[in-house]
PDB file of C-alpha atoms in Angstrom:
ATOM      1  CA  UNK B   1      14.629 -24.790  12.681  1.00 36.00           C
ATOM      2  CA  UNK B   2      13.526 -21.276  12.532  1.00 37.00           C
ATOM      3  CA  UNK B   3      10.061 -22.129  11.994  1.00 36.00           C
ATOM      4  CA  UNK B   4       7.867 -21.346  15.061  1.00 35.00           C
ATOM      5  CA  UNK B   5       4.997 -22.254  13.520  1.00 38.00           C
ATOM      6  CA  UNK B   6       3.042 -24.907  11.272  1.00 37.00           C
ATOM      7  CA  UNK B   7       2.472 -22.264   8.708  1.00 45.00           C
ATOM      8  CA  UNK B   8       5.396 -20.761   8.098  1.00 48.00           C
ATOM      9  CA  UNK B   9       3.988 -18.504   4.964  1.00 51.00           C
ATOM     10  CA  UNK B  10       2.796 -16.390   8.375  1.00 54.00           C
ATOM     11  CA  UNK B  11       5.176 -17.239  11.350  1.00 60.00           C
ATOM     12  CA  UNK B  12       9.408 -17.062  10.587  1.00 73.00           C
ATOM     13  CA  UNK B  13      11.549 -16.416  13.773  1.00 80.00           C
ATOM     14  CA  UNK B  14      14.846 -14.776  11.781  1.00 90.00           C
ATOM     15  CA  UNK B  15      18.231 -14.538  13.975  1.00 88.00           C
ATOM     16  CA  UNK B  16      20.915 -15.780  11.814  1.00 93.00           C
ATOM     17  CA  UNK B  17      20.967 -13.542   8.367  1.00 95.00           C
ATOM     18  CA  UNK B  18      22.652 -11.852   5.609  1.00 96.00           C
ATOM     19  CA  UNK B  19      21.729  -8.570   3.469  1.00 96.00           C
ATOM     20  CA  UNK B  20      21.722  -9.033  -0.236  1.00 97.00           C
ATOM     21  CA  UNK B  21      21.508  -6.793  -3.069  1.00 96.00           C
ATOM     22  CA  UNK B  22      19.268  -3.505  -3.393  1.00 94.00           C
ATOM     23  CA  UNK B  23      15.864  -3.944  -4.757  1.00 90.00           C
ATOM     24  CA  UNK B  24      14.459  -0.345  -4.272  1.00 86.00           C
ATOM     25  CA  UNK B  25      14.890   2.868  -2.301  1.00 81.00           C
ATOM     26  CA  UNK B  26      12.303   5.536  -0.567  1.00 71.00           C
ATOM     27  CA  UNK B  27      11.970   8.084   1.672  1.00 63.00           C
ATOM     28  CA  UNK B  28      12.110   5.960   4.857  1.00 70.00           C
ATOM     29  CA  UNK B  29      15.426   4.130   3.701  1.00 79.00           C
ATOM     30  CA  UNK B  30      16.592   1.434   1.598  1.00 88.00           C
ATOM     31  CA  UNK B  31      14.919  -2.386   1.058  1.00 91.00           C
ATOM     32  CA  UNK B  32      17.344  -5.364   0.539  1.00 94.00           C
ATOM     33  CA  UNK B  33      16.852  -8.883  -0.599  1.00 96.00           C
ATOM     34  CA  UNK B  34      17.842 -11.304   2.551  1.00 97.00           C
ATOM     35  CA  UNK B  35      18.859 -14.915   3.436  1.00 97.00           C
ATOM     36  CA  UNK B  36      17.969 -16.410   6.756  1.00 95.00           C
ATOM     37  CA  UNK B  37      20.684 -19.492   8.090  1.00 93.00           C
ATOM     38  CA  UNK B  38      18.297 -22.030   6.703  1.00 92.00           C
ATOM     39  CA  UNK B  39      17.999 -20.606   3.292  1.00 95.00           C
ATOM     40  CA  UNK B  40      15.047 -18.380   3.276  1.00 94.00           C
ATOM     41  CA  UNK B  41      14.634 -15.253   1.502  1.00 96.00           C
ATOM     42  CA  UNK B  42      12.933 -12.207   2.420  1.00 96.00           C
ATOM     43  CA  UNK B  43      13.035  -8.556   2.415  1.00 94.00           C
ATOM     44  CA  UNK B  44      14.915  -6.320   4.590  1.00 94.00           C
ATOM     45  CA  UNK B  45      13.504  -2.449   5.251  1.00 89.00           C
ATOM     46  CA  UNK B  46      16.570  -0.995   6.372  1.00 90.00           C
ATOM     47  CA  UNK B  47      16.172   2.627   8.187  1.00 86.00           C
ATOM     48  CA  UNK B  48      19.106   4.636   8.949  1.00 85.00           C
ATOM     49  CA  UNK B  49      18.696   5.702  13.106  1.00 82.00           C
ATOM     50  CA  UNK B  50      21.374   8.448  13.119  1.00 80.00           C
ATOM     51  CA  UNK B  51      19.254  10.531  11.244  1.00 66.00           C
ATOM     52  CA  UNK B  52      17.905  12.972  14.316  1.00 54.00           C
ATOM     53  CA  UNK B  53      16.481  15.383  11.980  1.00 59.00           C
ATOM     54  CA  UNK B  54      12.844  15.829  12.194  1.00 53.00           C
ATOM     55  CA  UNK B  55      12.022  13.700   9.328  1.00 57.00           C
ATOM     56  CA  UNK B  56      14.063  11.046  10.268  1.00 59.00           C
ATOM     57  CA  UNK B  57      12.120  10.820  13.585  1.00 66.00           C
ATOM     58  CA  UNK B  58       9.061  10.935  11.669  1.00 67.00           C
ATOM     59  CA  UNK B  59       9.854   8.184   9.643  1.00 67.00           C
ATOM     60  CA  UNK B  60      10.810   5.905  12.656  1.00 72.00           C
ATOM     61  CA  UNK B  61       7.667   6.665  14.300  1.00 74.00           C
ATOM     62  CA  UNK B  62       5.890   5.998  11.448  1.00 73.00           C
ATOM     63  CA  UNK B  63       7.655   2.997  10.586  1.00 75.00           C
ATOM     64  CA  UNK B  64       6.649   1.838  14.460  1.00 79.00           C
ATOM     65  CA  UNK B  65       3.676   2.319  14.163  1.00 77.00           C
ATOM     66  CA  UNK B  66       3.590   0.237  10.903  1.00 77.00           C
ATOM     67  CA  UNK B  67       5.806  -2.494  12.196  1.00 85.00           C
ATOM     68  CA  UNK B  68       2.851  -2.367  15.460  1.00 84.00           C
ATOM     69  CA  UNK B  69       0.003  -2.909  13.076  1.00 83.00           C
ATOM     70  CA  UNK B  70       1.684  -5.457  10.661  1.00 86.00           C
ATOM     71  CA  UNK B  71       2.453  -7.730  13.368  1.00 89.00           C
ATOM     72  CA  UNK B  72      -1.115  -8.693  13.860  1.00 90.00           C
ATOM     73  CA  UNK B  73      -2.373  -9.175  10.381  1.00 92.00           C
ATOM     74  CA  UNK B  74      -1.724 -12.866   8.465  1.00 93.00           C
ATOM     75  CA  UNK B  75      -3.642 -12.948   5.154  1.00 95.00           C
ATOM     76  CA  UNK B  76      -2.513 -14.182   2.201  1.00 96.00           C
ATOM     77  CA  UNK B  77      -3.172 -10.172   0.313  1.00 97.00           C
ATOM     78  CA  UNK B  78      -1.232  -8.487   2.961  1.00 95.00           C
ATOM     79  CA  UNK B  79       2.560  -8.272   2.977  1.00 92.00           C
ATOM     80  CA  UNK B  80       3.670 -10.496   5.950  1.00 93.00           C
ATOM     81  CA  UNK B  81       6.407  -8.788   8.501  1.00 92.00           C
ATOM     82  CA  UNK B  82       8.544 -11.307  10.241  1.00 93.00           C
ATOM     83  CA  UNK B  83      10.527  -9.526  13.081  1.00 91.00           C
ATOM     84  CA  UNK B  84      12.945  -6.329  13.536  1.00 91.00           C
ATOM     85  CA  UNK B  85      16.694  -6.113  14.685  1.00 92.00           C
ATOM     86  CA  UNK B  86      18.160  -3.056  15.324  1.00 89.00           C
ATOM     87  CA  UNK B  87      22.236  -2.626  15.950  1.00 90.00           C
ATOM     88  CA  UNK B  88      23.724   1.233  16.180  1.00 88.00           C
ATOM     89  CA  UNK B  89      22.737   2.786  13.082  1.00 89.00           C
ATOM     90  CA  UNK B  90      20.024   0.866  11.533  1.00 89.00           C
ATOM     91  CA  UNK B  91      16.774  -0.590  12.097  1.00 88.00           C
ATOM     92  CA  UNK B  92      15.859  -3.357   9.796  1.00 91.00           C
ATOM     93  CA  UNK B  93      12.379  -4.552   9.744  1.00 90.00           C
ATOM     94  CA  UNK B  94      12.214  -8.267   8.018  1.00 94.00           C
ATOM     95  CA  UNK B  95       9.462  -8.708   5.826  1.00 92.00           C
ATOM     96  CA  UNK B  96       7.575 -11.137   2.907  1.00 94.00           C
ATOM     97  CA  UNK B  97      10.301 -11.411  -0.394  1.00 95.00           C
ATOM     98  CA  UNK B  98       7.516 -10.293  -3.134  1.00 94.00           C
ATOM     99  CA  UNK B  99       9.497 -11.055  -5.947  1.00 93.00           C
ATOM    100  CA  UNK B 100       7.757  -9.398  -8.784  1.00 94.00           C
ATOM    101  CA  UNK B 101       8.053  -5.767  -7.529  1.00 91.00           C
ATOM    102  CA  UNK B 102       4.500  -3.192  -7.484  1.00 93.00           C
ATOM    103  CA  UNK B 103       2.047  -2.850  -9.542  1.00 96.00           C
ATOM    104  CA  UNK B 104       3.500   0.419 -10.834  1.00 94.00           C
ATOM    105  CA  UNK B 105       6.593  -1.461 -11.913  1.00 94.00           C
ATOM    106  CA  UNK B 106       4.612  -3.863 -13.940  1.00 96.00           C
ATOM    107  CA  UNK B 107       2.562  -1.612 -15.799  1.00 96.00           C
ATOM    108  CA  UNK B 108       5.267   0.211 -16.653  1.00 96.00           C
ATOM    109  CA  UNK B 109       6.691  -3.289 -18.154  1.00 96.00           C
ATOM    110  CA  UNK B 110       3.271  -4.461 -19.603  1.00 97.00           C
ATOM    111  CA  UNK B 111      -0.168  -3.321 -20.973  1.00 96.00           C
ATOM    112  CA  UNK B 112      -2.159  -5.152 -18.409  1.00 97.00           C
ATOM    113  CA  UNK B 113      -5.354  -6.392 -19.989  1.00 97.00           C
ATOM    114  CA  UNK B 114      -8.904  -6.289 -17.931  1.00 97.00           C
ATOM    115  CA  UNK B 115      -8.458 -10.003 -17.055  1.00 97.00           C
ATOM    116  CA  UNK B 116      -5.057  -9.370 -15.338  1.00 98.00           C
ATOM    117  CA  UNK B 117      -6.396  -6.189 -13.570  1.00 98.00           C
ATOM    118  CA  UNK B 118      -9.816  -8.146 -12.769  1.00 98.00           C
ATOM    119  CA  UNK B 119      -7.419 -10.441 -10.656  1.00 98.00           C
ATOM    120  CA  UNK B 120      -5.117  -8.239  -9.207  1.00 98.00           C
ATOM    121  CA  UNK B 121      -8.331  -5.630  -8.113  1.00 98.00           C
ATOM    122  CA  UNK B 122     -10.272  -9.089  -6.661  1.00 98.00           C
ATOM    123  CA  UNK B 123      -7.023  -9.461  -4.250  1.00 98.00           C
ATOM    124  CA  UNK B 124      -6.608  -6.017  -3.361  1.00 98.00           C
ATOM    125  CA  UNK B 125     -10.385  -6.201  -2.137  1.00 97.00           C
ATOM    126  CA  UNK B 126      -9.576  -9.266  -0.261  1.00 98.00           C
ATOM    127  CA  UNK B 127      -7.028  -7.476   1.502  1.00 97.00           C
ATOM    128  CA  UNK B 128      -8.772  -4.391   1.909  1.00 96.00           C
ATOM    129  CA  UNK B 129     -12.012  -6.213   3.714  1.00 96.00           C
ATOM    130  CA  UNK B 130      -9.563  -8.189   6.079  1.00 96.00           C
ATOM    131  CA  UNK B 131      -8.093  -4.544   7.199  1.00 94.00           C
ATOM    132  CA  UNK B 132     -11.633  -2.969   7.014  1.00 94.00           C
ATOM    133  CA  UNK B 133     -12.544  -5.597   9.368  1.00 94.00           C
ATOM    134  CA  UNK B 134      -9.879  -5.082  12.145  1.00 92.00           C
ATOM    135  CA  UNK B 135     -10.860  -1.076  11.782  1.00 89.00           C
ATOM    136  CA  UNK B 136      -7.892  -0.028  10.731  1.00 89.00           C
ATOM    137  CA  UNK B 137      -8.011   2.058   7.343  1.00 88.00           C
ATOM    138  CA  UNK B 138      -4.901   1.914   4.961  1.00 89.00           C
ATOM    139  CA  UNK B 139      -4.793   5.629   3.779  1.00 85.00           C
ATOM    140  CA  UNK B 140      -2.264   4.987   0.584  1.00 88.00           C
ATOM    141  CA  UNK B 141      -3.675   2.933  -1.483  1.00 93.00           C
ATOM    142  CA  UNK B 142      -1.929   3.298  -5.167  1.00 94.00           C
ATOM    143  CA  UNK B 143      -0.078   1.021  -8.201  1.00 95.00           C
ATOM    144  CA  UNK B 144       3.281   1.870  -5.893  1.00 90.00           C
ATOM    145  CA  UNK B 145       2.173   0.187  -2.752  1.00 91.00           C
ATOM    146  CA  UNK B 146       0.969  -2.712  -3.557  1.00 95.00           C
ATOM    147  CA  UNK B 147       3.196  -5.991  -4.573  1.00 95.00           C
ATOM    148  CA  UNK B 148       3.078  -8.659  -6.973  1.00 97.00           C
ATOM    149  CA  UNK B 149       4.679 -12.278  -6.673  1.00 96.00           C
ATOM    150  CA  UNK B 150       5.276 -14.790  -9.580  1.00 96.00           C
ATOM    151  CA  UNK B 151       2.157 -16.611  -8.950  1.00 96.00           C
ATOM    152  CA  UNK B 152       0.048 -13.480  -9.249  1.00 97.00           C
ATOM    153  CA  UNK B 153      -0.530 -13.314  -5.936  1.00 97.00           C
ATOM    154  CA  UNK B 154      -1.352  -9.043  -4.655  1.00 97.00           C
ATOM    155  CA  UNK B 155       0.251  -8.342  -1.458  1.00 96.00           C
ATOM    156  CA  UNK B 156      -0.689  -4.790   0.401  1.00 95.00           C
ATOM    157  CA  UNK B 157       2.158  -3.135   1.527  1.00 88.00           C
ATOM    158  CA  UNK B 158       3.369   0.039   3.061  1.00 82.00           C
ATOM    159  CA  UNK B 159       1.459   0.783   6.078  1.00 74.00           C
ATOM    160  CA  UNK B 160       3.107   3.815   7.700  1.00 65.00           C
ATOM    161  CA  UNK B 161      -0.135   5.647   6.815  1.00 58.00           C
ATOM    162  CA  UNK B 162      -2.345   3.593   8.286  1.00 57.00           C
ATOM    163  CA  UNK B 163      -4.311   4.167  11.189  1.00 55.00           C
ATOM    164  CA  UNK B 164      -6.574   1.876  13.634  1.00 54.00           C
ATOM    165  CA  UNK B 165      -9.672   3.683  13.561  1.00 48.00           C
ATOM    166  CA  UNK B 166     -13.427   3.967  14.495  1.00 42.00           C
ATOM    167  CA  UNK B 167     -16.064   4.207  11.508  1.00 39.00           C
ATOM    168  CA  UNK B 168     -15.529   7.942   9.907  1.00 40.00           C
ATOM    169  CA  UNK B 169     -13.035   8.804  12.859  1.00 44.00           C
ATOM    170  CA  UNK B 170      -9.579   9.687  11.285  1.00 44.00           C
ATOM    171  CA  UNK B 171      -9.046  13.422  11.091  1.00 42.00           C
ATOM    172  CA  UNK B 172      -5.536  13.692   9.866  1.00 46.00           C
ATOM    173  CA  UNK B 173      -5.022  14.644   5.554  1.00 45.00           C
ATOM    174  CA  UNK B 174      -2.395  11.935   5.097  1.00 50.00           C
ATOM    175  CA  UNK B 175      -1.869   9.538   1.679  1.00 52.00           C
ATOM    176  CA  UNK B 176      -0.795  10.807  -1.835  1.00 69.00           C
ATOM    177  CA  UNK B 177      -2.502  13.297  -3.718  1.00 83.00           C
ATOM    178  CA  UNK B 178      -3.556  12.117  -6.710  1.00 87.00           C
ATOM    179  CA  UNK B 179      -5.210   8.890  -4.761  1.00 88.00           C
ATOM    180  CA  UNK B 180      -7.134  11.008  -2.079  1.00 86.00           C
ATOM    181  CA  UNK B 181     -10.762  10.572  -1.070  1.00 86.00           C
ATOM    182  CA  UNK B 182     -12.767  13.909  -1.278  1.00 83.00           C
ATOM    183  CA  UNK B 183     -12.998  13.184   2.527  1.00 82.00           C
ATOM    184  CA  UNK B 184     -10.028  13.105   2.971  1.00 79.00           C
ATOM    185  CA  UNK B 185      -8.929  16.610   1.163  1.00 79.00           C
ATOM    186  CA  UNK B 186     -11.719  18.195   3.006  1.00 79.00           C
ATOM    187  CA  UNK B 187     -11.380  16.782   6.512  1.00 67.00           C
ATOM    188  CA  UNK B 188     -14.523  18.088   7.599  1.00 59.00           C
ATOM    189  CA  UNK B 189     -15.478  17.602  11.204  1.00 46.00           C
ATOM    190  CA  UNK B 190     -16.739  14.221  10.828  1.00 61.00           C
ATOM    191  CA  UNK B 191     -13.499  12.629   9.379  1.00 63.00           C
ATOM    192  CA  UNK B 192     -13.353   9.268   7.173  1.00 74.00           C
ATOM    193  CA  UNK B 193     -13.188   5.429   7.042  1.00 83.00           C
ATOM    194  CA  UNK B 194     -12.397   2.545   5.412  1.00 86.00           C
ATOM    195  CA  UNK B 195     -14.535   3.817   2.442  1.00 88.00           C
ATOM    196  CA  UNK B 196     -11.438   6.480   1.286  1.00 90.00           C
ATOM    197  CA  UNK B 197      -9.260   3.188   0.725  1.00 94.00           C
ATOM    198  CA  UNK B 198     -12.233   2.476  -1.725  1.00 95.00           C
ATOM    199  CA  UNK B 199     -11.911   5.933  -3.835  1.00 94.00           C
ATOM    200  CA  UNK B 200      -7.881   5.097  -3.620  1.00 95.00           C
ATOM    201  CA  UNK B 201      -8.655   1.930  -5.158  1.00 97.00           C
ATOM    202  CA  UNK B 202     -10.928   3.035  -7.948  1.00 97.00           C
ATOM    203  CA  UNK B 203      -7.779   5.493  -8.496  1.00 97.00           C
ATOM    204  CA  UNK B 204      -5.505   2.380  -8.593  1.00 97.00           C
ATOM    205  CA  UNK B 205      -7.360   0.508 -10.970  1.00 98.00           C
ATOM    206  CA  UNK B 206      -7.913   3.534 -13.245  1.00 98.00           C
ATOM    207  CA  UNK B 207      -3.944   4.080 -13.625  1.00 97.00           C
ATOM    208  CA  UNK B 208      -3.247   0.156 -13.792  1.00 98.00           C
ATOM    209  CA  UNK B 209      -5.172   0.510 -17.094  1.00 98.00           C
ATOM    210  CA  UNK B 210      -4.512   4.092 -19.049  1.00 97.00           C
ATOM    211  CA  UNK B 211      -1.158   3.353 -17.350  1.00 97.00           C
ATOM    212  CA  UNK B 212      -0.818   6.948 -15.716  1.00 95.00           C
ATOM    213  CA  UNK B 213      -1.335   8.532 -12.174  1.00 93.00           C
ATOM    214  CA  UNK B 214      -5.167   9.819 -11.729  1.00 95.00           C
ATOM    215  CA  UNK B 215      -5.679  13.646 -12.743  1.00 94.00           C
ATOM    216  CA  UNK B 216      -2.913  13.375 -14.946  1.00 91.00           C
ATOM    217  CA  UNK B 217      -1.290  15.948 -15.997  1.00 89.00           C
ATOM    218  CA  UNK B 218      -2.339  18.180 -13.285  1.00 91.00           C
ATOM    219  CA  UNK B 219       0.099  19.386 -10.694  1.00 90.00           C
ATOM    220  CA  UNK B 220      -0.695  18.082  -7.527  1.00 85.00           C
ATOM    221  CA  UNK B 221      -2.230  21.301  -6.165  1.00 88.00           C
ATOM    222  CA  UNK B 222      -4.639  21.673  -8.863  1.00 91.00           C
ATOM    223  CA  UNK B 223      -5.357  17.651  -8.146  1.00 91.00           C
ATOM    224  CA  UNK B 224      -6.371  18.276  -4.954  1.00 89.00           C
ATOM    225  CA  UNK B 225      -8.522  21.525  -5.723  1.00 90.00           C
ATOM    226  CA  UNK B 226     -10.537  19.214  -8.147  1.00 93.00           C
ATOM    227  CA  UNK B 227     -10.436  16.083  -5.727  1.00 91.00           C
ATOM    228  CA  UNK B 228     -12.016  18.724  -2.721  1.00 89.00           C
ATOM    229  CA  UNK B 229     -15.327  19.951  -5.198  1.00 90.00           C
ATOM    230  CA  UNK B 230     -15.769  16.329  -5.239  1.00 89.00           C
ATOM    231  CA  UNK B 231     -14.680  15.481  -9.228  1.00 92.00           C
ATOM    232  CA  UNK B 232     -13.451  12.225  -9.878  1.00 93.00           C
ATOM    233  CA  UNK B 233     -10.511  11.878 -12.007  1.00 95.00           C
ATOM    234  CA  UNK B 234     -11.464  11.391 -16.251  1.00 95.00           C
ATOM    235  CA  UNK B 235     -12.068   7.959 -17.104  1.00 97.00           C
ATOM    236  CA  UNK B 236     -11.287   7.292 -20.471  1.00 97.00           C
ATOM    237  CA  UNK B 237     -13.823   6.023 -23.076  1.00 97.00           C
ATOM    238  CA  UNK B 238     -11.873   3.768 -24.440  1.00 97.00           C
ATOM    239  CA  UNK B 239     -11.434   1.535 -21.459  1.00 97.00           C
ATOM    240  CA  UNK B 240     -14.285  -1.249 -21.181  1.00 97.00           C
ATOM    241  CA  UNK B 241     -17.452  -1.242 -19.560  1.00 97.00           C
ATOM    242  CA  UNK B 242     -16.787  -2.809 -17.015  1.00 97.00           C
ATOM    243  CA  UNK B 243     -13.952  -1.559 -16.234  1.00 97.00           C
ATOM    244  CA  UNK B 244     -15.742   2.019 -16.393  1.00 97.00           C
ATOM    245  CA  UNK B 245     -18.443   0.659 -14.343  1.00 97.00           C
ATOM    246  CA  UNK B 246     -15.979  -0.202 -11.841  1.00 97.00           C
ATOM    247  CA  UNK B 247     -14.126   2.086 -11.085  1.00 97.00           C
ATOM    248  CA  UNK B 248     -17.472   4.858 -11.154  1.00 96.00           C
ATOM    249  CA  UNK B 249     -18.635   3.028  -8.126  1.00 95.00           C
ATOM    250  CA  UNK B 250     -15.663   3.620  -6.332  1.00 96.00           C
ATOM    251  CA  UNK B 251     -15.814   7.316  -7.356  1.00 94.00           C
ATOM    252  CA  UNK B 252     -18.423   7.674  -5.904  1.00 84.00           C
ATOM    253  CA  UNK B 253     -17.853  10.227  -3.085  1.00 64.00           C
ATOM    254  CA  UNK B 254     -21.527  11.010  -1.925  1.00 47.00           C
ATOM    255  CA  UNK B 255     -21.919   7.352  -0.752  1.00 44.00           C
ATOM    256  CA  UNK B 256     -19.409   8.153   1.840  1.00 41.00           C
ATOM    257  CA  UNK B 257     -20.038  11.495   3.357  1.00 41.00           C
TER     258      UNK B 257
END
């Protein structure tokens, strides 16, 4: 049995395995649907190792330094990671089989309504306070990196951003753009925390329901000037109060600094 453990939703010891078909593509590599010898399914991040370019190196450091940090977490919101193998050219990294895709892909495939989002948001925050709690801070929190099963269940996922940290002690301006704490843009001497995963999520839950990145249609530049005075991305009046309500707490950037 491959199971090394009574709960094998956290604990799979893969040796015997084959790749399956592509589910998705990024800048680190490609990820593949998997079958261990006794039947299970997961997910295979497959990175290519004869890439020697300095991005490629990047990547595989970053991907370390991911695979480091998701071998200690088990909770039932964060994407579990099950072991690595490595042969000449690749490095595959086995992970949780999410089968619904992200968030971004669902929106894209359905108006979600408050109720749905309620849910989903509830998990993330779940997740979120586990990782808060261990000090490490995410630093990408967005629609894209975070995974859906067919139970509704929100897994966290992509951690090559993330860093272990002390309270307000990360001084590097690393995550996506559009998502960014003002903190974060603005790296002043004192650095950030967990509570830029909280502006991220606000961010998040804004484009789960208009159903478009935050400080659209800005370029990315112009994002950023706006995100470093401080100014929260428009939240439509059309969306609920509560949902308004919401996601103006997690705008809120003087709490944090």
């Amino acid at each position: 049995m491959s199971n090394i453990s009574p709960n094998d939703r956290f604990q799979r010891n893969i040796t015997v395995w084959e790749k399956g078909e592509l589910l998705g593509c990024g800048s680190f590599g490609s990820v593949y649907e998997g079958i261990s010898g006794d039947g299970f399914f997961f997910a295979i991040k497959e990175v290519s190792l004869l890439d020697q370019e300095s991005r490629g190196s990047e990547s595989i450091s970053q991907l370390e330094q991911e695979i480091g940090l998701l071998s200690g977490f088990e909770h039932e919101n964060i994407v579990q990671y099950y072991g690595t193998e490595k042969d000449e050219s690749n490095l595959y990294i086995f992970l949780e089989l999410v089968t619904k895709g992200s968030l971004l892909s669902l929106y894209q495939r359905y108006n979600l309504k408050d109720s749905q989002v309620s849910s989903y948001t509830r998990q993330i925050l779940h997740g979120l306070k586990y990782l808060h709690d261990k000090d490490v801070v995410h630093r990408d929190i967005k629609c894209a990196n975070i995974l859906v099963d067919a139970s509704g269940s929100v897994k966290l996922a992509d951690f090559g951003l993330a860093k272990v940290t002390k309270f307000n002690d990360v001084k590097s301006c690393k995550g996506t753009a559009f998502w960014m704490a003002p903190e974060v843009v603005n790296l002043k001497n004192q650095g950030y925390g967990p509570p830029a995963d909280i502006w991220s999520l606000g961010c998040t839950v804004l484009e789960m329901l208009t159903r478009k990145v935050p400080y659209s249609p800005l370029e990315w530049m112009q994002a950023l000037y706006r995100i470093g005075k401080g100014e929260p991305p428009t939240v439509p009046d059309s969306l609920s109060k509560d949902a308004r309500d919401f996601i103006l707490q997690c705008l809120q950037m003087h709490l944090w600094l």
